CSV table of C-alpha atoms and ligand atoms in Angstrom, one decimal:
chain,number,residue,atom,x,y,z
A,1,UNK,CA,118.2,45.7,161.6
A,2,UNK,CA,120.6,42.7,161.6
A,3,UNK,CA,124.2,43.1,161.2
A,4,UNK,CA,125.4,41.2,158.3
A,5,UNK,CA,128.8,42.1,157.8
A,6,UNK,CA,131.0,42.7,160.7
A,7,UNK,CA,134.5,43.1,160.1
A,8,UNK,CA,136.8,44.0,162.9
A,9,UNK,CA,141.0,45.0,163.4
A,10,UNK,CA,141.2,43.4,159.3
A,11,UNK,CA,144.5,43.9,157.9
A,12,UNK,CA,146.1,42.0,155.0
A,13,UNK,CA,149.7,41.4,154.3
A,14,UNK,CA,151.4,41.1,150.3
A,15,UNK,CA,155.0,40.0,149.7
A,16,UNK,CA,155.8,41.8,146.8
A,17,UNK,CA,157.3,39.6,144.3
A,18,UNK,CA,155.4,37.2,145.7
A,19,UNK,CA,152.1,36.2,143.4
A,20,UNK,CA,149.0,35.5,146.0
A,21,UNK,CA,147.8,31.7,145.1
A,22,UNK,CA,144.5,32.5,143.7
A,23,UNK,CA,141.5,30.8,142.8
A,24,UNK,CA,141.1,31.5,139.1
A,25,UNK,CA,138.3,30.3,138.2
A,26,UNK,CA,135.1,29.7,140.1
A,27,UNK,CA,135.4,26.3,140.2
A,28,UNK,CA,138.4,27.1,142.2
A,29,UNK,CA,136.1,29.0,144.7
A,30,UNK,CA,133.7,26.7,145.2
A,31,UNK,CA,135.1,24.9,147.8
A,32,UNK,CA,134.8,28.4,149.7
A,33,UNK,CA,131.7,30.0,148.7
A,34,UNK,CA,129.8,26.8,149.2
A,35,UNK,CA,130.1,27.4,152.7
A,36,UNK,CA,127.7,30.3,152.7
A,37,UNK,CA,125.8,31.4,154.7
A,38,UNK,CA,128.8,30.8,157.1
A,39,UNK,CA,130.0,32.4,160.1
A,40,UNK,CA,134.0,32.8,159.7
A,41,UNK,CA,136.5,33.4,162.0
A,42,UNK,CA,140.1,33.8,161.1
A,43,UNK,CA,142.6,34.8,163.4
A,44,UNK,CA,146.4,34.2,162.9
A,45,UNK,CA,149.0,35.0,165.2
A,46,UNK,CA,152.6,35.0,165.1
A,47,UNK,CA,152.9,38.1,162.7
A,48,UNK,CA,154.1,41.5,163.4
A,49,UNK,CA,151.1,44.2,163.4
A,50,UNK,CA,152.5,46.5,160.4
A,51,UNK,CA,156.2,46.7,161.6
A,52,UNK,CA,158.1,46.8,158.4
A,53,UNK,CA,159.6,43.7,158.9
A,54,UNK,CA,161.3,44.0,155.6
A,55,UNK,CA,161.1,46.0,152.4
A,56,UNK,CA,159.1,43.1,150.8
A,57,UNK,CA,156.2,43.1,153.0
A,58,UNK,CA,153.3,45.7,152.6
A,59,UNK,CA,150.4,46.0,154.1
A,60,UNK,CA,147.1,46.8,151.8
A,61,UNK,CA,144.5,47.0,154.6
A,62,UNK,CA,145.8,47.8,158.2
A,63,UNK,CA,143.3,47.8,161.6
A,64,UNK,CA,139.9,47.8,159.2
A,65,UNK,CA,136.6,47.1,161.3
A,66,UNK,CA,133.0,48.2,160.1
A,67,UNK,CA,129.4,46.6,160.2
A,68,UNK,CA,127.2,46.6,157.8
A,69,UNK,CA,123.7,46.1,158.1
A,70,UNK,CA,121.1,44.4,156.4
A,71,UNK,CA,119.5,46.3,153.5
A,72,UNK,CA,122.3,49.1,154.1
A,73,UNK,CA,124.0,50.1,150.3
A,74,UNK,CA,127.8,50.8,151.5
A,75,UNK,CA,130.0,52.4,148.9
A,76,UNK,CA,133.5,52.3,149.4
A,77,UNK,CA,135.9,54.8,148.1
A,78,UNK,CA,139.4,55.9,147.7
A,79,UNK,CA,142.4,56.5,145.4
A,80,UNK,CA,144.1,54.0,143.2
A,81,UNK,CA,146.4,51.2,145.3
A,82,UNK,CA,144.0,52.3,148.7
A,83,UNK,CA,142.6,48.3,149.7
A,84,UNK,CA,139.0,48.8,147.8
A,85,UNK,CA,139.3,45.7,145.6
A,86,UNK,CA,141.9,43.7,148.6
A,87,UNK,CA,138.8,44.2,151.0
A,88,UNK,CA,136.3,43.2,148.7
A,89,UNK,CA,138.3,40.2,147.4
A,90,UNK,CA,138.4,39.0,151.3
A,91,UNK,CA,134.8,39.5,152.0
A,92,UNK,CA,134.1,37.1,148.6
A,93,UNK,CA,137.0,35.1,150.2
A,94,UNK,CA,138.8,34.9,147.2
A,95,UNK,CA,141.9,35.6,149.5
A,96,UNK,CA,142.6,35.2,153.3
A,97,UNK,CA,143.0,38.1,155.5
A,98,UNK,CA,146.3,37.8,157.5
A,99,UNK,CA,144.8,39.4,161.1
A,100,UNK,CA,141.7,40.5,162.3
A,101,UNK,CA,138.1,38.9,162.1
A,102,UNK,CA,135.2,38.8,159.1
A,103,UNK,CA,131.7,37.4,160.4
A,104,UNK,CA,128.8,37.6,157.2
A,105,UNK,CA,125.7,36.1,158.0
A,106,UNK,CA,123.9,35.7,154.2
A,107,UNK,CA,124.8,34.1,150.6
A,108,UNK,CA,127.3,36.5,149.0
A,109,UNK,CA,126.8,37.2,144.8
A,110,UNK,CA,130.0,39.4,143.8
A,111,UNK,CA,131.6,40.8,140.8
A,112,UNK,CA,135.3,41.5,140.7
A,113,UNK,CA,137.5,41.6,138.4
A,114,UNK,CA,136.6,40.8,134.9
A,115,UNK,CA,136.4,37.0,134.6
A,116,UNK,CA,136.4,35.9,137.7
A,117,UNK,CA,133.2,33.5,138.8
A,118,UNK,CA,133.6,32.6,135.2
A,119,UNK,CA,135.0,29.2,133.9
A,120,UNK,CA,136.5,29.9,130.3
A,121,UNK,CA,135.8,26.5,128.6
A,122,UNK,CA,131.9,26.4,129.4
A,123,UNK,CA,129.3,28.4,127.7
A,124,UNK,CA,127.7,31.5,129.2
A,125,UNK,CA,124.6,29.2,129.8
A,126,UNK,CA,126.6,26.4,131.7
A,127,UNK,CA,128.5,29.1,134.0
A,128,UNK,CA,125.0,30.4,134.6
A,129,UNK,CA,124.2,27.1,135.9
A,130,UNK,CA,127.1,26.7,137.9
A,131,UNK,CA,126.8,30.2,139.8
A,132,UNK,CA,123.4,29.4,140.8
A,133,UNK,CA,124.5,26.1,142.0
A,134,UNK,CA,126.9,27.5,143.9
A,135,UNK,CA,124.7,30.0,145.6
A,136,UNK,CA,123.0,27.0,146.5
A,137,UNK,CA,119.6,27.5,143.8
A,138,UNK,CA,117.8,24.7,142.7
A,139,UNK,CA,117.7,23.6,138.6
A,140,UNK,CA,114.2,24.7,138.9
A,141,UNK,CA,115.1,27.8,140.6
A,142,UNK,CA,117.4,28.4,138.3
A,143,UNK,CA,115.3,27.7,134.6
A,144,UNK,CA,112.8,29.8,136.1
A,145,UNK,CA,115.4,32.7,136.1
A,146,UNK,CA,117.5,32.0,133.5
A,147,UNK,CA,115.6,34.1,130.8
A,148,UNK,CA,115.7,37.1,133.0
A,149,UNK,CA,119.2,36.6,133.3
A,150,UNK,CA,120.3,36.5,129.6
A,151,UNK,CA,117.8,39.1,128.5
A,152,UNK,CA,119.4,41.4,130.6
A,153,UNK,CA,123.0,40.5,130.1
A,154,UNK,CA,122.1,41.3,126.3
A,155,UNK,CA,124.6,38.7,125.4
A,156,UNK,CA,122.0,36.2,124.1
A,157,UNK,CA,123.9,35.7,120.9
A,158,UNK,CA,126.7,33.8,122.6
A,159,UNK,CA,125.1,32.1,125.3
A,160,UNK,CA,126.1,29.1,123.9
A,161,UNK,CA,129.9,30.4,123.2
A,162,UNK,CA,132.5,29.6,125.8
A,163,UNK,CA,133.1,32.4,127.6
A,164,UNK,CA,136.8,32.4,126.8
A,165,UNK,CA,135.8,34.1,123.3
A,166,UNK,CA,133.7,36.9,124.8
A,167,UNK,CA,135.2,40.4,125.1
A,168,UNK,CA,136.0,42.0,128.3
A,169,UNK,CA,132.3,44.2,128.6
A,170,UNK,CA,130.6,41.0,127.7
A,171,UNK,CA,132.0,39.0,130.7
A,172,UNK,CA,131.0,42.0,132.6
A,173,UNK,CA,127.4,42.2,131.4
A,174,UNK,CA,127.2,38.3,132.0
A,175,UNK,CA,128.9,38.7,135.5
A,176,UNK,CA,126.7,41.5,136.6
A,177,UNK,CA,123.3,39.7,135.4
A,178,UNK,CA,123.9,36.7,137.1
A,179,UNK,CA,124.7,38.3,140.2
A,180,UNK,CA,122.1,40.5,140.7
A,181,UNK,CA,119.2,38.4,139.8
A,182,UNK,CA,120.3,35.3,141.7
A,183,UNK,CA,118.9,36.7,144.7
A,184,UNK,CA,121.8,37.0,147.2
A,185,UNK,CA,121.4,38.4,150.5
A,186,UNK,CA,124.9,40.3,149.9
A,187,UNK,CA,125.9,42.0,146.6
A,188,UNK,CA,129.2,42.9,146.6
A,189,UNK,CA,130.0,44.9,143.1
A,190,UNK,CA,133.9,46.4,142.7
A,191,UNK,CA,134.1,48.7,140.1
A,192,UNK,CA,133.9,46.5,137.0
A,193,UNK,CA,131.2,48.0,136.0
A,194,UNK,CA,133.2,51.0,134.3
A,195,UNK,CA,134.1,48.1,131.6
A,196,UNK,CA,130.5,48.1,130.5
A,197,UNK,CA,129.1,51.1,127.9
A,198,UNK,CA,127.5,53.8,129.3
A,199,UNK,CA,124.0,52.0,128.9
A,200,UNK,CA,125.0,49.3,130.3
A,201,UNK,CA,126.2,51.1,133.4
A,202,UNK,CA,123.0,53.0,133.7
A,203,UNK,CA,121.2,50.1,133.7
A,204,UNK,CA,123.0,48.1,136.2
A,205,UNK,CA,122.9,51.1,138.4
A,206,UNK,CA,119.3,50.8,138.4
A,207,UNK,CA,119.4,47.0,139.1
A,208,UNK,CA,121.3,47.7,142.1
A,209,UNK,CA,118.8,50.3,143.3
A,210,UNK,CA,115.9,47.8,142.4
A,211,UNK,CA,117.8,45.1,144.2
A,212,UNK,CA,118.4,47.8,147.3
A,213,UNK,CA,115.2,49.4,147.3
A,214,UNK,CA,112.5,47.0,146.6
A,215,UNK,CA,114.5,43.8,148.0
A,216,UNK,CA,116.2,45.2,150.7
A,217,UNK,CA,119.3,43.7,149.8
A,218,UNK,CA,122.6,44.8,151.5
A,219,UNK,CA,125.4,45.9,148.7
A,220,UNK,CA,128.7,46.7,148.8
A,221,UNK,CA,130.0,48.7,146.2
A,222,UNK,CA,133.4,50.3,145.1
A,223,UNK,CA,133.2,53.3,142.3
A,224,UNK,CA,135.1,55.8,141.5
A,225,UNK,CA,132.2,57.2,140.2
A,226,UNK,CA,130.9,59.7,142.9
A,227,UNK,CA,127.8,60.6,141.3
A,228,UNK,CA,127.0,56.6,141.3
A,229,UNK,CA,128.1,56.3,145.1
A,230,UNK,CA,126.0,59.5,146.1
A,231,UNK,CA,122.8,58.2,144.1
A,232,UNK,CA,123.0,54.7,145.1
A,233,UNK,CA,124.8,55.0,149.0
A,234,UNK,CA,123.3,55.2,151.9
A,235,UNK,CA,126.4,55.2,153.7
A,236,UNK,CA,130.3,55.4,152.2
A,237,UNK,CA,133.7,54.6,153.5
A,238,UNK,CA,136.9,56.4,152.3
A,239,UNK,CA,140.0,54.1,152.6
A,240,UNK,CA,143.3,55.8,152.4
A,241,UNK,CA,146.5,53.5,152.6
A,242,UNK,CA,144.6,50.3,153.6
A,243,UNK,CA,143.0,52.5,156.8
A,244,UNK,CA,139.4,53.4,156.9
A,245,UNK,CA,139.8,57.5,157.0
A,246,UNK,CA,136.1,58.2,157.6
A,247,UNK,CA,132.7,55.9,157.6
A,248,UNK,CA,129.0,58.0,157.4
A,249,UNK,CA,126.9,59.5,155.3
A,250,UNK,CA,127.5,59.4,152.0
A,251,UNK,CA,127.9,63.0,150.7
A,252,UNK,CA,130.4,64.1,153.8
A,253,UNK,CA,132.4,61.0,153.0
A,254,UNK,CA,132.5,62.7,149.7
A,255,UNK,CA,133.8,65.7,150.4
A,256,UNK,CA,136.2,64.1,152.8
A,257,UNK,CA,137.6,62.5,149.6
A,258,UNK,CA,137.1,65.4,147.4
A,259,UNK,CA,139.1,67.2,149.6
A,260,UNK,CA,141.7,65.2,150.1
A,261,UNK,CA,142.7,66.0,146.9
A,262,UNK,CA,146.0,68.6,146.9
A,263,UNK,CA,144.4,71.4,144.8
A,264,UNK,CA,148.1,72.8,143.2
A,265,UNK,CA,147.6,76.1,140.9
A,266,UNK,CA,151.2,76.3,140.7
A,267,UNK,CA,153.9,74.0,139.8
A,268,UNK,CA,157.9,75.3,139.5
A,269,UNK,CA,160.4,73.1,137.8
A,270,UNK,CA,163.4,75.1,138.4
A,271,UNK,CA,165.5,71.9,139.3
A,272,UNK,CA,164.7,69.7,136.8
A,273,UNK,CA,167.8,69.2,134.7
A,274,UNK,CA,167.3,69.4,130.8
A,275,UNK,CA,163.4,71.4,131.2
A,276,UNK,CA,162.4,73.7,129.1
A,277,UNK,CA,159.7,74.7,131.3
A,278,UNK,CA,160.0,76.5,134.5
A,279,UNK,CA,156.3,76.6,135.8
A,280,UNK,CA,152.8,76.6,135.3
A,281,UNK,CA,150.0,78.0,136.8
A,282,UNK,CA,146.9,79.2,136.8
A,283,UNK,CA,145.6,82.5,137.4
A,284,UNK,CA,143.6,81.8,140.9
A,285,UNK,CA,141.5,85.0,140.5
A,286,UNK,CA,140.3,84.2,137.0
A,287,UNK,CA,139.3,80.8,138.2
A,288,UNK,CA,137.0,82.2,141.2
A,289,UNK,CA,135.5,84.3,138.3
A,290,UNK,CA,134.8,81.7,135.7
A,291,UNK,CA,137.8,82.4,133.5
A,292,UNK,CA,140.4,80.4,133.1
A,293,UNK,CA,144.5,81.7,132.2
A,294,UNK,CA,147.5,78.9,132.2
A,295,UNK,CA,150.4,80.5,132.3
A,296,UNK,CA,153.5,78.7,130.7
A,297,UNK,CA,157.2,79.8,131.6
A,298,UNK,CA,160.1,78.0,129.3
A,299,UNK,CA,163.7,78.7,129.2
A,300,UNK,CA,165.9,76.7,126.9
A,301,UNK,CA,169.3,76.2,126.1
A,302,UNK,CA,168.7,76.4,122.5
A,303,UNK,CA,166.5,78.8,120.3
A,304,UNK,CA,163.2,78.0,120.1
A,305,UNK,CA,161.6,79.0,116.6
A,306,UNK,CA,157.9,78.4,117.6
A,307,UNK,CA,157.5,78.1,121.1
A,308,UNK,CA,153.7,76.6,121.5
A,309,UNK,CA,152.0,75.0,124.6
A,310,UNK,CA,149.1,72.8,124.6
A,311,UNK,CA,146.5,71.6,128.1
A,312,UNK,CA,144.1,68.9,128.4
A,313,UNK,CA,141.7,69.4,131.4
A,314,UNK,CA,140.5,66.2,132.9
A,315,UNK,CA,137.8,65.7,135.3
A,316,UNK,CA,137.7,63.7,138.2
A,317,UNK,CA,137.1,60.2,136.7
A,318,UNK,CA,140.7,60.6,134.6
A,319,UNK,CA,138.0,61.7,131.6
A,320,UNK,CA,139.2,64.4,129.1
A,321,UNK,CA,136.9,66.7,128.8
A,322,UNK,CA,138.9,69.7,126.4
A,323,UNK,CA,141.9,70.3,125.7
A,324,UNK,CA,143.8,73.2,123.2
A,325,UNK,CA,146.6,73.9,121.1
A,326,UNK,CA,147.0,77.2,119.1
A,327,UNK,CA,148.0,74.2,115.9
A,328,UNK,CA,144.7,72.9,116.0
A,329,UNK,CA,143.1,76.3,115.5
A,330,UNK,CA,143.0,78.8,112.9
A,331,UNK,CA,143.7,81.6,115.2
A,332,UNK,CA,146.5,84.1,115.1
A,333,UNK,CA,149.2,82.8,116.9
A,334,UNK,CA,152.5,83.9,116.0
A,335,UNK,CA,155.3,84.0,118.3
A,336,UNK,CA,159.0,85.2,117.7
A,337,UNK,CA,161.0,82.5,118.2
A,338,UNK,CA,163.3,82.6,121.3
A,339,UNK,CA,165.2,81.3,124.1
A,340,UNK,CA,162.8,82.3,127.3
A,341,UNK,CA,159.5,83.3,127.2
A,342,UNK,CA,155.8,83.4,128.7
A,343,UNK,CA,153.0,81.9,126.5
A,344,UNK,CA,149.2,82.4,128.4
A,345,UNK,CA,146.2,80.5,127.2
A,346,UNK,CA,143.2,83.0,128.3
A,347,UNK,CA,139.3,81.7,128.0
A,348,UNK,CA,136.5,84.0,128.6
A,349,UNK,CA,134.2,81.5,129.8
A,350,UNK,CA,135.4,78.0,131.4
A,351,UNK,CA,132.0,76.7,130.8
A,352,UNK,CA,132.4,73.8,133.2
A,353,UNK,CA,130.2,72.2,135.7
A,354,UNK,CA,131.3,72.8,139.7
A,355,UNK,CA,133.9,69.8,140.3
A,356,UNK,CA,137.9,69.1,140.3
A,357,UNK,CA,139.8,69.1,137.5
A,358,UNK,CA,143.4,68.5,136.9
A,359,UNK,CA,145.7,69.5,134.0
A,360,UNK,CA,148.2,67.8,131.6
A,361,UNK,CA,150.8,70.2,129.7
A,362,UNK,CA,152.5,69.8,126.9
A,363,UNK,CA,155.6,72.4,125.8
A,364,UNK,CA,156.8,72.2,121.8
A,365,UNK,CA,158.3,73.8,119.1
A,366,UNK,CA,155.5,73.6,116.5
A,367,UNK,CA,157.3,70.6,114.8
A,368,UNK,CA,158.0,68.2,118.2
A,369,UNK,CA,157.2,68.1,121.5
A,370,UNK,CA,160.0,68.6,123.8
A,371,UNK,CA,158.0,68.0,127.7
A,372,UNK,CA,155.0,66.7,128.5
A,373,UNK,CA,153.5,67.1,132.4
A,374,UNK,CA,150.4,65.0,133.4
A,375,UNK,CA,148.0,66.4,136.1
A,376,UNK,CA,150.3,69.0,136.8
A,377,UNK,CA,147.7,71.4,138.0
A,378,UNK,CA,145.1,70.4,139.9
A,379,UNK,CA,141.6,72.9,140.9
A,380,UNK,CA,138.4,73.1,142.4
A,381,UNK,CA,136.1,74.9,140.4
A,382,UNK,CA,132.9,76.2,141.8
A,383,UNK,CA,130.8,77.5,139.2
A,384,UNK,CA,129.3,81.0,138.6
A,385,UNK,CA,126.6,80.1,136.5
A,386,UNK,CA,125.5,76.9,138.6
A,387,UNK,CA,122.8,77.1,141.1
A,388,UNK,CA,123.9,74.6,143.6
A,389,UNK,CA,127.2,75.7,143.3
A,390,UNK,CA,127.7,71.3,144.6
A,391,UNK,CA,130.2,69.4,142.8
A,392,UNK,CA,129.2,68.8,139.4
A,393,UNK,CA,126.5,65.7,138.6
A,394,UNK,CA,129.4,64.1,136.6
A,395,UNK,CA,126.4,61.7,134.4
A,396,UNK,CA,125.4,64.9,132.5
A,397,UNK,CA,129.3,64.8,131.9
A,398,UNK,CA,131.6,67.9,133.0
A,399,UNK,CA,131.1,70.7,130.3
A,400,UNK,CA,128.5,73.2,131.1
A,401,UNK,CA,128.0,75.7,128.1
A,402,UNK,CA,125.5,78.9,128.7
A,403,UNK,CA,122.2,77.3,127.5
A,404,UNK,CA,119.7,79.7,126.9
A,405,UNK,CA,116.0,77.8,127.6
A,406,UNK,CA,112.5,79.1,126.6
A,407,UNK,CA,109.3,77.7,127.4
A,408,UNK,CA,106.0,78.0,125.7
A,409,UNK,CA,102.8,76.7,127.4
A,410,UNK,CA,99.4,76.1,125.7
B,501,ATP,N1,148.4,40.0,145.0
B,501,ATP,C1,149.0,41.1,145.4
B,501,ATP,N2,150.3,41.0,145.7
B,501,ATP,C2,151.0,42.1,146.1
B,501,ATP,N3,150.4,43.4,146.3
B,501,ATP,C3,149.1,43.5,146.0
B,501,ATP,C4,148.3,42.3,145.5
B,501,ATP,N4,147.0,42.7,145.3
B,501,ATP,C5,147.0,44.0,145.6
B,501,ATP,N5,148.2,44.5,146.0
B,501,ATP,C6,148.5,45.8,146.4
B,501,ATP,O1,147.7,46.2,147.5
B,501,ATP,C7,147.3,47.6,147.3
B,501,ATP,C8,145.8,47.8,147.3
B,501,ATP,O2,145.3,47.2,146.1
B,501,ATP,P1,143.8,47.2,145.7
B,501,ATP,O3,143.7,46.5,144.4
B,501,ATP,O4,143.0,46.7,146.9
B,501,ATP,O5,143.5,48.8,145.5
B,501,ATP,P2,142.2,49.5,145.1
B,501,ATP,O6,141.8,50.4,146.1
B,501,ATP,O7,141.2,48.5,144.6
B,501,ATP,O8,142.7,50.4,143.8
B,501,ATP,P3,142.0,50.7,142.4
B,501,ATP,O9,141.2,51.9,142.7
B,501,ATP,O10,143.1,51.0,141.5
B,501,ATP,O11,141.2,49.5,142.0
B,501,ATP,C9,148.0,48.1,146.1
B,501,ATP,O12,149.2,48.8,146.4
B,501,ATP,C10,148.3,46.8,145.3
B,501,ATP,O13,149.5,47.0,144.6
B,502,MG,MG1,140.4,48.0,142.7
């Protein structure tokens, strides 16, 4: 198979302050893109390799090389602030690398951020026009495609609106369309898509497959979705800090990942001046048997008449998937009022699907709430009733309640 993408030593420099001139719109990136299929080379010399030369400079992507080859679906992954959407944005050369090398050999179709590619004044139709254009399509090429296009965008209503008046998942839906059906050799996708509704997501996941699969189209794609990486993938990079941490198959790169997460069950706030709590945790032994106890300490400097706690578990993706309060039931919950204290919220059953999860707290009185911790718990649950026992398939979403099934067969 060809290489397509080689990208070797690529490291790219911010000033902080300092606003990177940017090509807004994609009229702006014509003069760029127009180029394609290119061959690039970009080396600049005269800058320090990653010494802090002062507090102002920091470096989003340091010593990055990979290939990628053709028909190969990479997915890049890593935390918030790690260089997904800076690596990306360089391979669409919307923004110069500072050091290292970039060679692409193909016609590159991306989707960024929301709005970019687009120019606001014309209509959804015109900006169709001027994408394909740009990709170098004939007018004929491009009326022979154009229905496919807006069917699947489902923004045929306002086709003939300037994109300046559509709404954030409609700029996506257009963004996506267009570049997956104007036949690139290179898709490169960041994750965007999460703007779109679930249906839409679903279905642009398929697209990409489709385009994968049956075209053999290479893709890039950045999700923080890992059940999207693992379906679509066949090979994933984890970048940590602007450095490549691992490169391979898809599910170890995972678990990599996965793991790199610091699993806390305890969390002490002895030092804190002012909190009312002193720590939470969470019963370790309850978790490896599929209950679940928080354990709340508080100590105040004033009498507390109705000391109450309330948690919000959240899965990987940030999502809330339950949360309690002992206000919001009808339950008995009545406490004597008091200065210290230990208040335990005990579930039988954590009825949740094998994944991380991570835990907001919230400490009050019944009337306000004095302290509020986000994600400060984090766990790995692995659960009893699951089969696999694999991290859980996060598009049947995160709760897993005891379903009883029957079959009858005629
Ligand atoms: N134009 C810029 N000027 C200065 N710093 C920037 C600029 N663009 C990005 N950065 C910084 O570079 C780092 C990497 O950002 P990037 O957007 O590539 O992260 P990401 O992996 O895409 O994160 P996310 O998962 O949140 O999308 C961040 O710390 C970010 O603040
Ligand atoms: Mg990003």
């Amino acid at each position: 198979m060809r290489t397509l993408i080689s990208v070797s030593s690529l490291s790219k420099r911010y000033r902080l302050g300092l606003k990177e001139k940017q090509a807004e719109t994609l009229a702006g990136q014509i003069g760029n893109i127009i180029k394609s299929p290119w061959q690039n080379l970009k080396r600049l010399r005269g800058l320090n390799r990653f010494g802090q030369e002062d507090e102002s400079v920091f470096w989003a992507l340091k010593d990055v090389s990979f290939e990628v080859k053709e028909g190969e679906v990479l997915g890049i992954i890593g935390k918030n602030g790690a260089g997904k959407s800076t690596l990306l944005k360089i391979l669409s050369q919307i923004t110069e690398p500072t050091l290292g090398k970039i060679e692409i050999h193909g016609r590159v179709a991306s989707l960024l951020e929301v709005g970019t590619g687009f120019h606001p004044e014309l209509s959804g139709r015109d900006n169709i026009y001027m994408n394909g254009t740009i990709l170098g399509m004939t007018r004929r090429e491009m009326d022979s495609k154009l229905d496919e296009i807006i069917d699947f965008s489902g923004v045929e209503k306002f086709i003939d609106t300037p994109v300046k008046f559509y709404s954030s998942g409609m700029k996506v839906r257009l963004g996506f369309s267009v570049a997956a059906h104007l036949d690139p050799e290179i898709l490169i996708i960041d994750e965007v898509l999460a703007v779109g509704d679930f249906e839409f997501q679903k279905k642009c996941l398929g697209k990409m497959e489709d385009v994968s699969k049956s075209q053999g189209r290479t893709i890039l794609f950045v999700s923080h979705q890992m059940e999207a990486i693992r379906n679509l993938c066949s090979k994933c990079m984890l970048l940590k800090d602007g450095q490549v941490i691992a490169t391979g198959e898809t599910n170890h790169t995972i678990s990599k990942y996965l793991g790199s997460y610091q699993f806390s069950l305890r969390k002490e706030f002895f030092d804190i001046p002012n909190a009312s709590i002193k720590w939470v945790a969470i019963d370790p032994k309850g978790i490896e048997n599929g209950e679940f106890i928080l354990e709340v300490c508080f100590e105040s400097s004033r009498h507390v008449q109705y000391p109450v706690v309330g948690f919000v578990i959240y899965n990987q993706l940030g999502a809330p998937v339950f949360g309690s309060n002992p206000r919001f039931h009808k339950e008995d919950y009545h406490p004597k009022g008091g200065k210290k204290g230990l208040i335990r919220a005990y579930l039988k059953e954590l009825s949740l699907h094998s994944g991380i999860y991570k835990i907001s707290v919230w400490f009050g009185d019944g009337l306000n709430d004095f302290e509020h911790h986000e994600d400060v718990l984090a766990f790995e649950y692995l659960s009893p009733n699951s089969y696999t026992q694999k991290p859980n398939p996060l598009i049947i979403g995160s709760f897993d309640p005891m379903v009883t099934w029957e079959a009858e067969t005629f």
